[in-house]
Amino acid sequence: MKEKRFSFPLKDKIASLHLKEKWKGFRDKYGHKIYPFIFCFALILLDVSFRAIHLQAGSVGLFHWAPTLFTLCWSILLSSVIYLIPGLVKKILMGILLFIFAILTLVHATLYHIAGSFLSFSELAFAEDAAAFFSIDYLGFSFWIYFFVFLSVAIGVLAIILAPKKQKYRWLNTGIGSGCFILSFAGLFALHSAFYVPGGANKFSWTDTYDPHSDSAVYTEFNDANASLIFCGSYEYLFRSFTKILEDSAGIKQTREALDAYYASCSDERIPNEMTGVLEGQNVIAILLESIDTWMLTEEFMPNLYKIKQQSVDFSNHYTPLFLSAGTFNTEAALNIGYYLPVTGTNAYTYATNLYPYSLPQLFVNKGYTANSYHTLDGKYYNREIVHPHWGYDSFNDQSTLHFKGEPTCDTTLMESYEKIVCHDKPFFSYIITYSGHGPYTEKRQVIAEAHLETAKQLAKASGVHCDDEDTWNQYVRAIAHVRETDAMIGQLIEKMEADGTLENTAIVFFGDHYSKYLTDTDFIMELKGVDDMYRICNTPFFIYSNKLEHQVVDKVTSSVDMLPTIANLCNLDYNPRYSIGNDAFGEGGGFVCFKDYSWIDENMLWTPDYEGELTPEIKARCQEVVRVLNASWDTVKCDYFGYLAEKAEKENSKK
């Protein structure tokens, strides 16, 4: 009798049942013991892999003891909390934590890929605006980030599967879990105590002993997202971000007193120079050139704007440092209120509720001008419909009030409202925010590029620029098409102003809001600009046209906060230099630009945390000045300093 043979499918089924039996046995015997360790490892892997890929963003090594211990303690603390939670709740909490940390990792990677900076939690105020402009193309960062995020999540999911739905808690197990929690908590407390300097904001900001790159300063001040995350690790960075906001709120009284002392040390004397009042009485139009970079402003790519630039006062060493990833609002605020925006401790209401008595539109209104702002898109972006009137504008005008017939993302559509921009019954200050230069430079913005795309292809081919990456090349072509739409609007504006005579008595201020960061290959941008670092890449256009100004190139280093005092001096506006963080470009002060990590550029050098040369008295003095200026700027905005002064003055008047 022949032995009965099983078919392969049946054998496979038996093997499968056998594996399931083994897996169930393994899970029942060991799962409740090892799942916390597996989950802890998943958390550690997620942080360490991310920091390893982005080490260049900070100043400490991958296995520096500070981030290593911070991450280890947080991973153990979270895992022990999960271990002590009963039932199904632990599985749900594990899933939530994995999801949050994975998403945050991808957000950090995306922002670093686009703007060279990790997420600062002050920027959550602009999260909805950023989401409106999001493109899948911005996710083109390193494959290894995706790999390690997926691997970490997969390991975490394994821990969730192994975790028992019902866990028996014996005294020994509970004691071990509680002990791990207490030890990790004590470790975090000890690390915090080792680096945190009580009252550090006052000590670091206003004295000459501050080293902005010391471990204590990075941790206590927490102003540089990149340095802070690499130094603290992802989990401590998240925790410290929120505690920093609470600290800033709790320390307002101390901060205001420090600002009183700082501003008392600043002179309120206005020192005239040869450019004072040259534009007095002229109308002024300020035009924010969305994403227009120096490499774009050529005779071939932007003939109309290039022609104006050749007849203007051109500030060739102008920089727009990015303190927020919301780059447009970052520079918009610098022009209008004259301050660098704080990277911690603020929310969306700061800009719509604080007092700004020396804002640019308010200075013009005080001089007898009308002041109005114009943008083709919705005023809800960056809360402009509320923020702009609060800054001193008579009105903010968008597509809902201007009633465009054309496409609102195309800058030429704004010329449908030309008369509203220039026709006023007294001198006017009009602020125009362009849009067409905005990314992404893909088919998603085809409506902007369409009219200029064929010309852009020819110009790109003739530019002499070489790029092997097809995606980057296509973005380059479309970037040219986008800026030609902005250039067409500039051409129409000038033509209309010449035709009706408005140009004879009007000065036009042109400035870029940030470098062309929507080209997602940063190395390619650097090649186009001829720079090799993330500081000099922030060199952007700034020039002023008027028939009262002779063409000249000003090579003094200027920054976005210098625009307000420069315009105020030219127009002889009544501003108080004591409360001006920036400097008149034609005056003796200034000549440098600050970056959020306290690096700086002046006529002599770029100074960064990596500087290894001799620390001369001049360099030390500049470093101290940068620290004082940046912290004064940030603190003035965060604590509503001018609201405090107004309240203080009101109390003093009531006593008289």
XYZ file of C-alpha atoms in Angstrom, residues 240-552:
313
model
C 12.165 72.049 26.314
C 10.321 73.908 23.541
C 7.125 74.028 25.564
C 8.801 74.769 28.900
C 10.654 77.632 27.194
C 7.328 79.193 26.217
C 6.197 78.972 29.866
C 9.488 80.475 31.059
C 9.170 83.395 28.680
C 5.647 84.071 29.929
C 6.646 83.801 33.583
C 9.710 86.027 33.180
C 8.028 89.001 31.476
C 8.619 91.377 34.414
C 12.322 90.595 34.521
C 12.580 90.826 30.729
C 10.902 94.242 30.625
C 13.222 95.555 33.319
C 16.217 94.323 31.341
C 14.855 96.033 28.238
C 14.399 99.267 30.182
C 18.097 99.166 30.988
C 19.060 98.231 27.439
C 17.077 100.989 25.730
C 18.203 103.535 28.332
C 21.750 102.816 27.151
C 20.805 103.571 23.529
C 20.890 107.115 22.189
C 17.724 108.766 20.892
C 19.702 111.366 18.978
C 19.007 111.463 15.257
C 22.218 112.227 13.416
C 21.475 113.643 9.929
C 23.547 112.589 6.936
C 23.718 113.557 3.277
C 20.679 111.346 2.465
C 18.378 112.648 5.207
C 15.104 113.889 3.744
C 16.091 113.315 0.106
C 12.727 111.635 -0.525
C 10.686 113.826 1.823
C 7.212 114.452 0.446
C 7.429 111.752 -2.217
C 4.916 108.951 -2.445
C 6.437 105.583 -1.537
C 5.617 102.116 -2.853
C 7.316 99.179 -1.143
C 7.238 95.925 -3.118
C 7.993 92.601 -1.466
C 9.442 90.371 -4.193
C 8.291 86.896 -3.236
C 11.193 84.410 -3.588
C 13.120 86.703 -5.979
C 16.800 85.881 -5.501
C 19.944 87.618 -6.700
C 20.630 85.011 -9.403
C 17.215 85.669 -10.919
C 17.652 89.413 -11.272
C 19.406 89.472 -14.637
C 18.697 91.347 -17.840
C 17.622 88.096 -19.498
C 15.362 86.669 -16.777
C 13.782 89.886 -15.410
C 14.425 92.694 -17.921
C 11.991 95.210 -16.373
C 13.251 94.864 -12.814
C 16.869 94.702 -13.948
C 16.489 98.002 -15.818
C 15.081 99.708 -12.706
C 17.856 98.265 -10.559
C 20.469 99.859 -12.828
C 18.881 103.268 -12.086
C 18.465 102.726 -8.338
C 20.394 102.915 -5.100
C 21.399 99.260 -4.904
C 22.324 97.697 -1.552
C 24.474 94.889 -2.906
C 25.345 93.308 0.456
C 21.801 93.023 1.760
C 20.689 89.957 3.742
C 17.357 88.544 4.865
C 18.200 86.195 7.741
C 15.513 83.612 8.407
C 14.348 83.358 12.001
C 11.137 81.562 11.082
C 10.510 79.066 8.302
C 7.596 81.341 7.432
C 10.151 83.347 5.476
C 7.803 85.856 3.875
C 6.231 86.949 7.147
C 9.690 86.933 8.720
C 10.889 89.693 6.349
C 7.508 91.400 6.127
C 7.608 92.018 9.880
C 11.217 93.228 9.701
C 10.223 95.903 7.163
C 7.062 96.976 8.953
C 7.903 96.825 12.658
C 11.699 96.825 12.396
C 12.442 93.781 14.556
C 13.846 90.306 14.103
C 11.080 87.858 15.023
C 11.612 85.641 18.089
C 12.087 81.947 17.463
C 10.497 80.926 20.788
C 7.722 82.077 23.063
C 5.327 83.684 20.586
C 1.945 82.963 19.061
C -0.129 84.355 16.225
C -1.737 86.988 18.458
C 1.604 88.620 19.210
C 1.608 90.458 15.905
C -2.069 91.439 16.040
C -2.283 92.604 19.667
C 1.100 94.096 20.638
C 1.672 97.827 20.250
C 4.105 98.946 17.528
C 4.115 102.772 17.673
C 7.238 103.033 15.514
C 6.048 100.756 12.716
C 6.746 101.969 9.184
C 3.081 102.519 8.182
C 2.449 104.363 11.455
C 5.429 106.658 10.818
C 4.027 107.491 7.377
C 0.537 108.093 8.783
C 2.059 110.397 11.409
C 3.660 112.321 8.518
C 0.271 112.866 6.871
C 0.340 109.956 4.408
C -2.265 107.334 3.695
C -0.932 103.808 4.207
C -2.460 100.752 2.539
C -1.283 97.238 1.721
C -2.167 95.071 -1.289
C -2.007 91.347 -2.020
C -3.838 89.226 -4.556
C -4.438 86.291 -2.214
C -6.649 85.880 0.836
C -5.936 88.148 3.814
C -6.266 85.218 6.180
C -2.737 84.103 5.277
C -0.479 85.160 8.131
C -3.587 86.865 9.538
C -2.729 89.917 7.414
C -6.304 91.226 7.328
C -6.002 91.813 11.088
C -2.247 92.290 11.502
C -1.759 95.001 8.863
C -4.361 97.446 10.207
C -2.948 96.820 13.677
C 0.497 97.776 12.405
C -0.880 101.103 11.218
C -2.199 100.536 7.696
C -5.485 102.214 6.854
C -6.542 99.017 5.109
C -5.376 95.639 3.879
C -6.673 94.878 0.385
C -6.943 91.360 -1.035
C -8.970 89.474 -3.633
C -12.143 89.840 -1.537
C -11.978 93.656 -1.585
C -10.246 94.306 -4.923
C -12.595 92.018 -6.911
C -10.076 90.690 -9.434
C -11.244 89.146 -12.656
C -7.887 87.522 -13.377
C -6.027 84.662 -11.698
C -5.045 85.806 -8.152
C -1.762 83.842 -8.109
C -0.544 85.821 -11.128
C 1.005 89.137 -10.122
C -0.153 90.919 -13.282
C -3.716 90.539 -11.978
C -2.874 93.145 -9.341
C -2.667 95.782 -12.066
C -6.441 95.600 -12.400
C -6.408 97.675 -9.199
C -3.672 100.085 -10.259
C -5.779 103.177 -9.555
C -6.489 102.054 -5.981
C -2.765 101.642 -5.367
C -1.667 105.066 -6.614
C -4.728 107.356 -6.540
C -5.055 109.006 -3.133
C -5.999 112.511 -2.035
C -2.693 113.012 -0.194
C 0.817 111.487 -0.216
C 0.588 107.714 -0.047
C 2.561 104.740 1.194
C 1.484 101.583 -0.631
C 2.853 98.186 0.329
C 2.562 95.478 -2.346
C 3.131 91.789 -1.608
C 3.795 89.818 -4.788
C 3.115 86.102 -5.044
C 4.070 84.613 -8.424
C 7.661 83.835 -7.408
C 6.327 81.389 -4.812
C 6.942 77.669 -5.190
C 6.611 74.868 -5.707
C 8.169 75.097 -9.155
C 6.122 72.244 -10.546
C 2.966 71.685 -12.566
C 1.027 72.434 -9.381
C 1.616 76.127 -10.182
C 1.118 75.731 -13.939
C -1.268 78.694 -14.025
C 1.622 81.004 -13.038
C 4.236 79.511 -15.340
C 2.094 78.808 -18.398
C 2.437 82.155 -20.188
C 6.234 82.226 -19.724
C 7.251 78.570 -19.819
C 8.506 78.322 -23.400
C 10.565 81.490 -23.022
C 11.900 80.187 -19.713
C 13.055 76.961 -21.366
C 15.014 78.924 -23.952
C 16.500 81.238 -21.317
C 17.504 78.335 -19.096
C 19.195 76.579 -22.000
C 21.092 79.758 -22.923
C 22.067 80.560 -19.316
C 25.123 78.313 -19.299
C 23.908 76.598 -16.113
C 24.479 72.839 -16.070
C 22.453 70.352 -14.039
C 22.320 66.562 -14.427
C 19.287 66.091 -12.212
C 16.159 66.321 -14.359
C 13.859 67.270 -11.489
C 16.143 70.117 -10.366
C 16.499 71.334 -13.942
C 12.714 71.409 -14.413
C 12.369 73.390 -11.175
C 15.024 75.811 -12.427
C 13.111 76.362 -15.673
C 9.824 76.892 -13.868
C 11.432 79.248 -11.340
C 12.445 81.452 -14.270
C 8.897 81.286 -15.630
C 7.469 82.268 -12.223
C 9.694 85.313 -11.783
C 8.977 86.496 -15.312
C 5.340 86.815 -14.257
C 6.425 89.093 -11.396
C 8.650 91.002 -13.820
C 5.715 91.489 -16.186
C 3.732 93.075 -13.348
C 6.655 95.411 -12.551
C 6.829 96.417 -16.204
C 3.109 97.207 -16.308
C 3.321 99.181 -13.063
C 6.180 101.367 -14.298
C 4.494 101.900 -17.674
C 1.251 103.054 -16.028
C 3.082 105.314 -13.583
C 5.058 106.930 -16.399
C 1.899 107.437 -18.441
C -0.047 109.271 -15.713
C 2.960 111.101 -14.233
C 2.863 109.319 -10.848
C 6.437 108.097 -11.252
C 7.734 111.691 -11.137
C 6.887 111.994 -7.454
C 7.120 108.395 -6.247
C 9.934 106.334 -4.763
C 9.764 102.558 -5.121
C 11.432 100.227 -2.630
C 12.134 96.702 -3.915
C 13.206 93.905 -1.564
C 13.274 90.110 -1.538
C 11.702 88.167 1.303
C 14.156 85.247 1.280
C 16.467 83.337 -1.027
C 14.928 81.022 -3.645
C 14.314 78.235 -1.124
C 11.546 76.628 -3.193
C 14.272 75.235 -5.427
C 14.606 72.115 -3.328
C 18.267 71.429 -4.173
C 20.134 73.794 -1.839
C 23.517 72.918 -3.326
C 22.212 73.966 -6.734
C 21.083 77.328 -5.324
C 24.524 77.848 -3.816
C 26.111 77.099 -7.164
C 23.826 79.628 -8.865
C 24.699 82.271 -6.265
C 28.387 81.440 -5.978
C 28.262 80.845 -2.209
C 29.055 77.848 -0.060
C 27.201 78.313 3.231
C 23.682 78.845 4.605
C 24.540 82.372 5.750
C 25.689 83.999 2.522
C 22.869 82.243 0.701
C 20.595 84.782 2.435
C 21.989 87.627 0.293
C 18.886 89.030 -1.447
C 17.865 92.087 -3.509
C 17.186 95.465 -1.905
C 17.193 98.660 -3.930
C 15.334 101.980 -4.035
C 14.318 103.844 -7.181
C 13.411 107.541 -7.414
C 14.158 110.302 -9.873
C 15.610 112.145 -6.866
C 18.212 109.422 -6.336
C 21.277 108.923 -8.479
C 22.312 105.385 -9.247
C 24.870 104.043 -6.798
